[in-house]
Amino acid sequence: GVREHVELRTEVTSVRQEADGMWTVVSRDAGGAVTSRRFEQVIVASGHHTDPALPDPLPEGAESFAGTILHSLDYRTGADFAGRRVVVVGLGASAVDIAADLSRHAAETFLSVRRGLHIVPKQLYGMSVDVIAEAPWWNEMSFAERIQWVEQALLVARGKLSDYGLPEPDHPVFSSAVTLSDEILSRIRHGAVTPRPAIGSFDGDRVVFTDGTSTAADAVVYCTGFHMTWPFLPAGCPVAADGSVELYRRVVPADRPGLYFVGLVRPVGAITRLVEAQAQWVARIIDGETSLPPAEEMREEIDAYLTSIVRRYGRTQGASIQVDVGPYLAEFRESATV
């Protein structure tokens, strides 16, 4: 009985809270018809991959580059680039996945990396990193002990990144986002993907790197992330003036009752179980099985969380949605037993 209540190809253009606490949601369907409806609760589950982010400005010569420049958002399959020479920019999840995929189709695949990131395989010592993140022995370790354990495990599992031609990270693991991949280092080692430094400029059909080397290229895929935007929501929700996402338990804006964000987190590992825990918690709140604390208490939790985030990652928008899987899931398990 769910499908009859689902509207596909429908854009939400406005979500605003009225004086009586109800939410007015304005939407537009594929035919252009606009509908306005009122709801007691609104759940935003659109994630944080919203508007593609490209370097601004692009490197010199980009406007006259003879090849194609695109963002990872527009990438579909490596088969579209069969026999072509492609430069992939970045070292995050999209970059390494796209580079590995391209390497099976393209004539040449280059991976342009400005800054080193920790590349973590999906298993360490035969254990899934998702299982490790929830293991009692892991969560009993101090933060320093976890860093030491992981860095030692990474040396055993894949050695130094510089051995693959990639820059070594300039920061400890867990002080910035990590990249999970079982494949990219193998593709590099087998010569299917060639690491290169950052792009310095474009020259005709050539991409010139910051070390002075260059290569002819038919396409450049920028895997440089996204800007988090919610144009249908009131200004300042959920992003504060300093760029931090301000949500109680990374779900609830303290001063907007009836509004929830599900999936707006970034863990080390899979997000699936976290989204499930969030959804179950929101359902319990809506059903009246549990309740939210006063707004002031929620603001205190948000402030404490963001203070710890700044101490660990620095003040960036992306860092403000970073969570540790084990402790985060434990918060929802505890609330389920109250």
GROMACS .gro file of C-alpha atoms in nm:
model
  338
    1GLY     CA    1   0.000   0.000   0.000
    2VAL     CA    2   0.299   0.233  -0.015
    3ARG     CA    3   0.325   0.296  -0.389
    4GLU     CA    4  -0.010   0.472  -0.416
    5HIS     CA    5   0.125   0.740  -0.179
    6VAL     CA    6   0.451   0.796  -0.370
    7GLU     CA    7   0.483   1.064  -0.637
    8LEU     CA    8   0.774   1.025  -0.877
    9ARG     CA    9   0.926   1.293  -1.105
   10THR     CA   10   0.804   1.557  -0.862
   11GLU     CA   11   1.023   1.849  -0.754
   12VAL     CA   12   0.983   2.011  -0.414
   13THR     CA   13   1.023   2.384  -0.465
   14SER     CA   14   0.946   2.514  -0.115
   15VAL     CA   15   0.918   2.385   0.242
   16ARG     CA   16   0.821   2.644   0.501
   17GLN     CA   17   0.687   2.633   0.856
   18GLU     CA   18   0.371   2.825   0.933
   19ALA     CA   19   0.276   3.008   1.254
   20ASP     CA   20   0.070   2.710   1.370
   21GLY     CA   21   0.372   2.478   1.341
   22MET     CA   22   0.247   2.299   1.030
   23TRP     CA   23   0.469   2.271   0.722
   24THR     CA   24   0.358   2.391   0.379
   25VAL     CA   25   0.522   2.192   0.100
   26VAL     CA   26   0.499   2.324  -0.256
   27SER     CA   27   0.583   2.082  -0.537
   28ARG     CA   28   0.581   2.075  -0.916
   29ASP     CA   29   0.519   1.758  -1.117
   30ALA     CA   30   0.665   1.658  -1.454
   31GLY     CA   31   0.383   1.832  -1.636
   32GLY     CA   32   0.449   2.161  -1.457
   33ALA     CA   33   0.144   2.148  -1.229
   34VAL     CA   34   0.211   2.313  -0.890
   35THR     CA   35   0.060   2.169  -0.572
   36SER     CA   36   0.067   2.311  -0.218
   37ARG     CA   37  -0.002   2.081   0.079
   38ARG     CA   38   0.029   2.097   0.458
   39PHE     CA   39   0.205   1.836   0.671
   40GLU     CA   40   0.278   1.788   1.039
   41GLN     CA   41   0.617   1.627   0.968
   42VAL     CA   42   0.872   1.667   0.687
   43ILE     CA   43   1.170   1.434   0.637
   44VAL     CA   44   1.447   1.554   0.407
   45ALA     CA   45   1.637   1.255   0.268
   46SER     CA   46   1.817   1.411  -0.027
   47GLY     CA   47   2.168   1.358   0.111
   48HIS     CA   48   2.462   1.590   0.067
   49HIS     CA   49   2.562   1.531  -0.295
   50THR     CA   50   2.365   1.822  -0.437
   51ASP     CA   51   2.541   2.076  -0.658
   52PRO     CA   52   2.861   1.964  -0.834
   53ALA     CA   53   3.172   2.152  -0.720
   54LEU     CA   54   3.439   2.237  -0.977
   55PRO     CA   55   3.759   2.434  -0.917
   56ASP     CA   56   3.683   2.804  -0.945
   57PRO     CA   57   3.848   2.914  -1.156
   58LEU     CA   58   3.946   2.609  -1.361
   59PRO     CA   59   4.316   2.589  -1.449
   60GLU     CA   60   4.444   2.824  -1.718
   61GLY     CA   61   4.357   2.715  -2.070
   62ALA     CA   62   4.048   2.515  -1.970
   63GLU     CA   63   3.821   2.729  -2.188
   64SER     CA   64   4.015   2.629  -2.501
   65PHE     CA   65   4.084   2.266  -2.407
   66ALA     CA   66   4.022   2.049  -2.712
   67GLY     CA   67   3.875   1.766  -2.507
   68THR     CA   68   3.572   1.734  -2.279
   69ILE     CA   69   3.562   1.853  -1.918
   70LEU     CA   70   3.293   1.700  -1.696
   71HIS     CA   71   3.206   1.641  -1.333
   72SER     CA   72   3.163   1.298  -1.179
   73LEU     CA   73   2.788   1.371  -1.159
   74ASP     CA   74   2.775   1.342  -1.539
   75TYR     CA   75   2.979   1.022  -1.560
   76ARG     CA   76   2.782   0.710  -1.645
   77THR     CA   77   3.009   0.426  -1.763
   78GLY     CA   78   3.362   0.368  -1.877
   79ALA     CA   79   3.226   0.225  -2.200
   80ASP     CA   80   3.147   0.584  -2.307
   81PHE     CA   81   3.523   0.649  -2.315
   82ALA     CA   82   3.638   0.334  -2.496
   83GLY     CA   83   3.973   0.388  -2.663
   84ARG     CA   84   4.008   0.743  -2.529
   85ARG     CA   85   4.264   0.903  -2.297
   86VAL     CA   86   4.109   1.026  -1.973
   87VAL     CA   87   4.236   1.220  -1.671
   88VAL     CA   88   4.045   1.170  -1.346
   89VAL     CA   89   4.090   1.445  -1.085
   90GLY     CA   90   4.066   1.361  -0.716
   91LEU     CA   91   4.129   1.078  -0.470
   92GLY     CA   92   3.792   1.038  -0.301
   93ALA     CA   93   3.546   0.753  -0.348
   94SER     CA   94   3.412   0.877  -0.683
   95ALA     CA   95   3.759   0.938  -0.824
   96VAL     CA   96   3.900   0.595  -0.743
   97ASP     CA   97   3.582   0.413  -0.853
   98ILE     CA   98   3.567   0.603  -1.182
   99ALA     CA   99   3.939   0.560  -1.250
  100ALA     CA  100   3.914   0.184  -1.189
  101ASP     CA  101   3.609   0.160  -1.416
  102LEU     CA  102   3.770   0.368  -1.690
  103SER     CA  103   4.086   0.158  -1.682
  104ARG     CA  104   3.890  -0.133  -1.831
  105HIS     CA  105   3.774   0.071  -2.131
  106ALA     CA  106   3.993   0.376  -2.192
  107ALA     CA  107   4.316   0.367  -2.388
  108GLU     CA  108   4.490   0.543  -2.098
  109THR     CA  109   4.367   0.643  -1.753
  110PHE     CA  110   4.545   0.903  -1.540
  111LEU     CA  111   4.461   0.987  -1.178
  112SER     CA  112   4.549   1.348  -1.093
  113VAL     CA  113   4.597   1.391  -0.718
  114ARG     CA  114   4.661   1.722  -0.541
  115ARG     CA  115   4.669   1.598  -0.181
  116GLY     CA  116   4.722   1.254  -0.033
  117LEU     CA  117   4.434   1.078   0.142
  118HIS     CA  118   4.435   0.756   0.340
  119ILE     CA  119   4.316   0.472   0.116
  120VAL     CA  120   4.163   0.196   0.327
  121PRO     CA  121   4.067  -0.148   0.192
  122LYS     CA  122   3.720  -0.273   0.277
  123GLN     CA  123   3.870  -0.544   0.495
  124LEU     CA  124   4.157  -0.535   0.744
  125TYR     CA  125   4.297  -0.859   0.882
  126GLY     CA  126   4.006  -1.037   0.716
  127MET     CA  127   3.741  -0.824   0.891
  128SER     CA  128   3.505  -0.581   0.721
  129VAL     CA  129   3.577  -0.224   0.831
  130ASP     CA  130   3.204  -0.187   0.903
  131VAL     CA  131   3.223  -0.480   1.146
  132ILE     CA  132   3.538  -0.337   1.304
  133ALA     CA  133   3.368   0.001   1.354
  134GLU     CA  134   3.100  -0.160   1.571
  135ALA     CA  135   3.321  -0.413   1.752
  136PRO     CA  136   3.341  -0.366   2.132
  137TRP     CA  137   3.719  -0.409   2.132
  138TRP     CA  138   3.751  -0.127   1.878
  139ASN     CA  139   3.526   0.113   2.064
  140GLU     CA  140   3.708   0.044   2.391
  141MET     CA  141   4.031   0.176   2.239
  142SER     CA  142   4.137   0.535   2.287
  143PHE     CA  143   4.142   0.755   1.977
  144ALA     CA  144   4.522   0.743   1.968
  145GLU     CA  145   4.516   0.363   1.991
  146ARG     CA  146   4.274   0.341   1.699
  147ILE     CA  147   4.498   0.557   1.483
  148GLN     CA  148   4.800   0.344   1.567
  149TRP     CA  149   4.611   0.019   1.500
  150VAL     CA  150   4.476   0.132   1.163
  151GLU     CA  151   4.800   0.282   1.039
  152GLN     CA  152   4.984  -0.041   1.125
  153ALA     CA  153   4.712  -0.246   0.955
  154LEU     CA  154   4.738  -0.029   0.644
  155LEU     CA  155   5.112  -0.082   0.623
  156VAL     CA  156   5.053  -0.456   0.635
  157ALA     CA  157   4.764  -0.449   0.387
  158ARG     CA  158   4.903  -0.221   0.116
  159GLY     CA  159   5.235  -0.065   0.220
  160LYS     CA  160   5.312   0.302   0.161
  161LEU     CA  161   5.106   0.502  -0.084
  162SER     CA  162   5.423   0.657  -0.220
  163ASP     CA  163   5.517   0.311  -0.348
  164TYR     CA  164   5.226   0.346  -0.590
  165GLY     CA  165   5.324   0.694  -0.705
  166LEU     CA  166   5.062   0.864  -0.488
  167PRO     CA  167   5.137   1.143  -0.237
  168GLU     CA  168   5.150   1.036   0.125
  169PRO     CA  169   4.878   1.194   0.341
  170ASP     CA  170   4.995   1.498   0.538
  171HIS     CA  171   4.763   1.411   0.828
  172PRO     CA  172   4.690   1.113   1.055
  173VAL     CA  173   4.411   0.875   0.965
  174PHE     CA  174   4.068   0.984   1.100
  175SER     CA  175   4.162   1.353   1.094
  176SER     CA  176   4.013   1.385   0.746
  177ALA     CA  177   3.790   1.178   0.521
  178VAL     CA  178   3.935   0.843   0.414
  179THR     CA  179   3.884   0.664   0.083
  180LEU     CA  180   3.758   0.306   0.090
  181SER     CA  181   3.876   0.099  -0.206
  182ASP     CA  182   3.986  -0.256  -0.269
  183GLU     CA  183   4.067  -0.188  -0.631
  184ILE     CA  184   4.246   0.137  -0.714
  185LEU     CA  185   4.589   0.040  -0.579
  186SER     CA  186   4.577  -0.288  -0.768
  187ARG     CA  187   4.487  -0.106  -1.092
  188ILE     CA  188   4.779   0.132  -1.036
  189ARG     CA  189   5.019  -0.151  -0.960
  190HIS     CA  190   4.916  -0.333  -1.278
  191GLY     CA  191   4.974  -0.021  -1.487
  192ALA     CA  192   4.609   0.030  -1.577
  193VAL     CA  193   4.592   0.364  -1.392
  194THR     CA  194   4.880   0.614  -1.388
  195PRO     CA  195   4.904   0.861  -1.095
  196ARG     CA  196   4.989   1.222  -1.175
  197PRO     CA  197   5.009   1.540  -0.963
  198ALA     CA  198   4.751   1.820  -0.976
  199ILE     CA  199   4.658   1.984  -1.306
  200GLY     CA  200   4.846   2.310  -1.356
  201SER     CA  201   4.699   2.416  -1.690
  202PHE     CA  202   4.555   2.305  -2.023
  203ASP     CA  203   4.730   2.349  -2.357
  204GLY     CA  204   4.526   2.259  -2.662
  205ASP     CA  205   4.459   1.887  -2.633
  206ARG     CA  206   4.712   1.844  -2.353
  207VAL     CA  207   4.678   1.846  -1.976
  208VAL     CA  208   4.982   1.998  -1.805
  209PHE     CA  209   5.055   1.886  -1.448
  210THR     CA  210   5.222   2.087  -1.174
  211ASP     CA  211   5.546   1.891  -1.205
  212GLY     CA  212   5.584   2.008  -1.567
  213THR     CA  213   5.483   1.678  -1.728
  214SER     CA  214   5.187   1.664  -1.964
  215THR     CA  215   4.970   1.420  -2.153
  216ALA     CA  216   4.731   1.435  -2.444
  217ALA     CA  217   4.377   1.378  -2.321
  218ASP     CA  218   4.032   1.342  -2.470
  219ALA     CA  219   3.847   1.402  -2.146
  220VAL     CA  220   3.896   1.523  -1.788
  221VAL     CA  221   3.659   1.401  -1.515
  222TYR     CA  222   3.660   1.623  -1.206
  223CYS     CA  223   3.570   1.421  -0.896
  224THR     CA  224   3.589   1.725  -0.673
  225GLY     CA  225   3.281   1.681  -0.461
  226PHE     CA  226   2.960   1.873  -0.413
  227HIS     CA  227   2.820   2.181  -0.244
  228MET     CA  228   2.548   2.101   0.007
  229THR     CA  229   2.244   2.311  -0.077
  230TRP     CA  230   1.874   2.299   0.010
  231PRO     CA  231   1.715   2.577  -0.197
  232PHE     CA  232   1.365   2.468  -0.094
  233LEU     CA  233   1.431   2.518   0.280
  234PRO     CA  234   1.440   2.839   0.488
  235ALA     CA  235   1.776   3.020   0.485
  236GLY     CA  236   2.014   2.896   0.755
  237CYS     CA  237   1.857   2.551   0.779
  238PRO     CA  238   2.040   2.327   0.838
  239VAL     CA  239   2.363   2.516   0.757
  240ALA     CA  240   2.467   2.797   0.992
  241ALA     CA  241   2.643   3.117   0.889
  242ASP     CA  242   2.986   2.959   0.949
  243GLY     CA  243   2.904   2.669   0.713
  244SER     CA  244   2.847   2.405   0.980
  245VAL     CA  245   2.550   2.171   0.960
  246GLU     CA  246   2.365   2.217   1.290
  247LEU     CA  247   2.147   1.917   1.376
  248TYR     CA  248   2.075   1.734   1.699
  249ARG     CA  249   2.208   1.382   1.657
  250ARG     CA  250   2.275   1.490   1.297
  251VAL     CA  251   1.901   1.462   1.230
  252VAL     CA  252   1.693   1.733   1.403
  253PRO     CA  253   1.720   2.116   1.377
  254ALA     CA  254   1.671   2.235   1.735
  255ASP     CA  255   1.435   2.523   1.653
  256ARG     CA  256   1.220   2.368   1.381
  257PRO     CA  257   0.988   2.103   1.528
  258GLY     CA  258   0.856   1.852   1.276
  259LEU     CA  259   1.157   1.872   1.042
  260TYR     CA  260   1.409   1.585   1.017
  261PHE     CA  261   1.713   1.505   0.804
  262VAL     CA  262   1.785   1.139   0.729
  263GLY     CA  263   2.108   1.036   0.557
  264LEU     CA  264   2.293   1.364   0.613
  265VAL     CA  265   2.599   1.197   0.768
  266ARG     CA  266   2.939   1.084   0.644
  267PRO     CA  267   3.085   0.777   0.818
  268VAL     CA  268   3.402   0.580   0.754
  269GLY     CA  269   3.235   0.290   0.576
  270ALA     CA  270   2.882   0.214   0.460
  271ILE     CA  271   2.602   0.454   0.548
  272THR     CA  272   2.319   0.198   0.524
  273ARG     CA  273   2.291   0.095   0.888
  274LEU     CA  274   2.318   0.454   1.004
  275VAL     CA  275   2.031   0.564   0.782
  276GLU     CA  276   1.824   0.271   0.906
  277ALA     CA  277   1.889   0.367   1.269
  278GLN     CA  278   1.801   0.730   1.198
  279ALA     CA  279   1.479   0.632   1.021
  280GLN     CA  280   1.369   0.404   1.303
  281TRP     CA  281   1.440   0.678   1.558
  282VAL     CA  282   1.243   0.937   1.359
  283ALA     CA  283   0.954   0.690   1.328
  284ARG     CA  284   0.952   0.641   1.707
  285ILE     CA  285   0.941   1.018   1.759
  286ILE     CA  286   0.651   1.060   1.514
  287ASP     CA  287   0.464   0.766   1.670
  288GLY     CA  288   0.511   0.915   2.016
  289GLU     CA  289   0.718   0.622   2.143
  290THR     CA  290   1.003   0.858   2.232
  291SER     CA  291   1.038   1.233   2.253
  292LEU     CA  292   1.298   1.497   2.180
  293PRO     CA  293   1.464   1.692   2.463
  294PRO     CA  294   1.400   2.068   2.500
  295ALA     CA  295   1.546   2.290   2.229
  296GLU     CA  296   1.813   2.428   2.463
  297GLU     CA  297   1.936   2.079   2.543
  298MET     CA  298   1.950   1.995   2.173
  299ARG     CA  299   2.152   2.310   2.105
  300GLU     CA  300   2.399   2.210   2.377
  301GLU     CA  301   2.446   1.869   2.215
  302ILE     CA  302   2.498   2.032   1.875
  303ASP     CA  303   2.756   2.275   2.016
  304ALA     CA  304   2.946   1.997   2.194
  305TYR     CA  305   2.950   1.784   1.881
  306LEU     CA  306   3.070   2.066   1.654
  307THR     CA  307   3.340   2.162   1.906
  308SER     CA  308   3.474   1.806   1.896
  309ILE     CA  309   3.456   1.805   1.515
  310VAL     CA  310   3.656   2.128   1.483
  311ARG     CA  311   3.918   1.992   1.720
  312ARG     CA  312   3.956   1.677   1.511
  313TYR     CA  313   3.892   1.782   1.149
  314GLY     CA  314   3.895   2.160   1.140
  315ARG     CA  315   3.605   2.386   1.050
  316THR     CA  316   3.462   2.270   0.717
  317GLN     CA  317   3.106   2.202   0.607
  318GLY     CA  318   3.185   1.842   0.517
  319ALA     CA  319   3.348   1.772   0.853
  320SER     CA  320   3.034   1.880   1.038
  321ILE     CA  321   2.849   1.568   0.914
  322GLN     CA  322   3.132   1.324   0.993
  323VAL     CA  323   3.038   1.051   1.243
  324ASP     CA  324   3.203   0.751   1.409
  325VAL     CA  325   2.989   0.447   1.333
  326GLY     CA  326   3.002   0.262   1.667
  327PRO     CA  327   2.929   0.551   1.906
  328TYR     CA  328   2.672   0.699   1.668
  329LEU     CA  329   2.472   0.377   1.642
  330ALA     CA  330   2.496   0.336   2.020
  331GLU     CA  331   2.311   0.667   2.066
  332PHE     CA  332   2.008   0.529   1.884
  333ARG     CA  333   2.022   0.193   2.060
  334GLU     CA  334   2.016   0.372   2.395
  335SER     CA  335   1.718   0.587   2.297
  336ALA     CA  336   1.531   0.274   2.185
  337THR     CA  337   1.548   0.126   2.534
  338VAL     CA  338   1.433   0.438   2.722
   0.00000   0.00000   0.00000
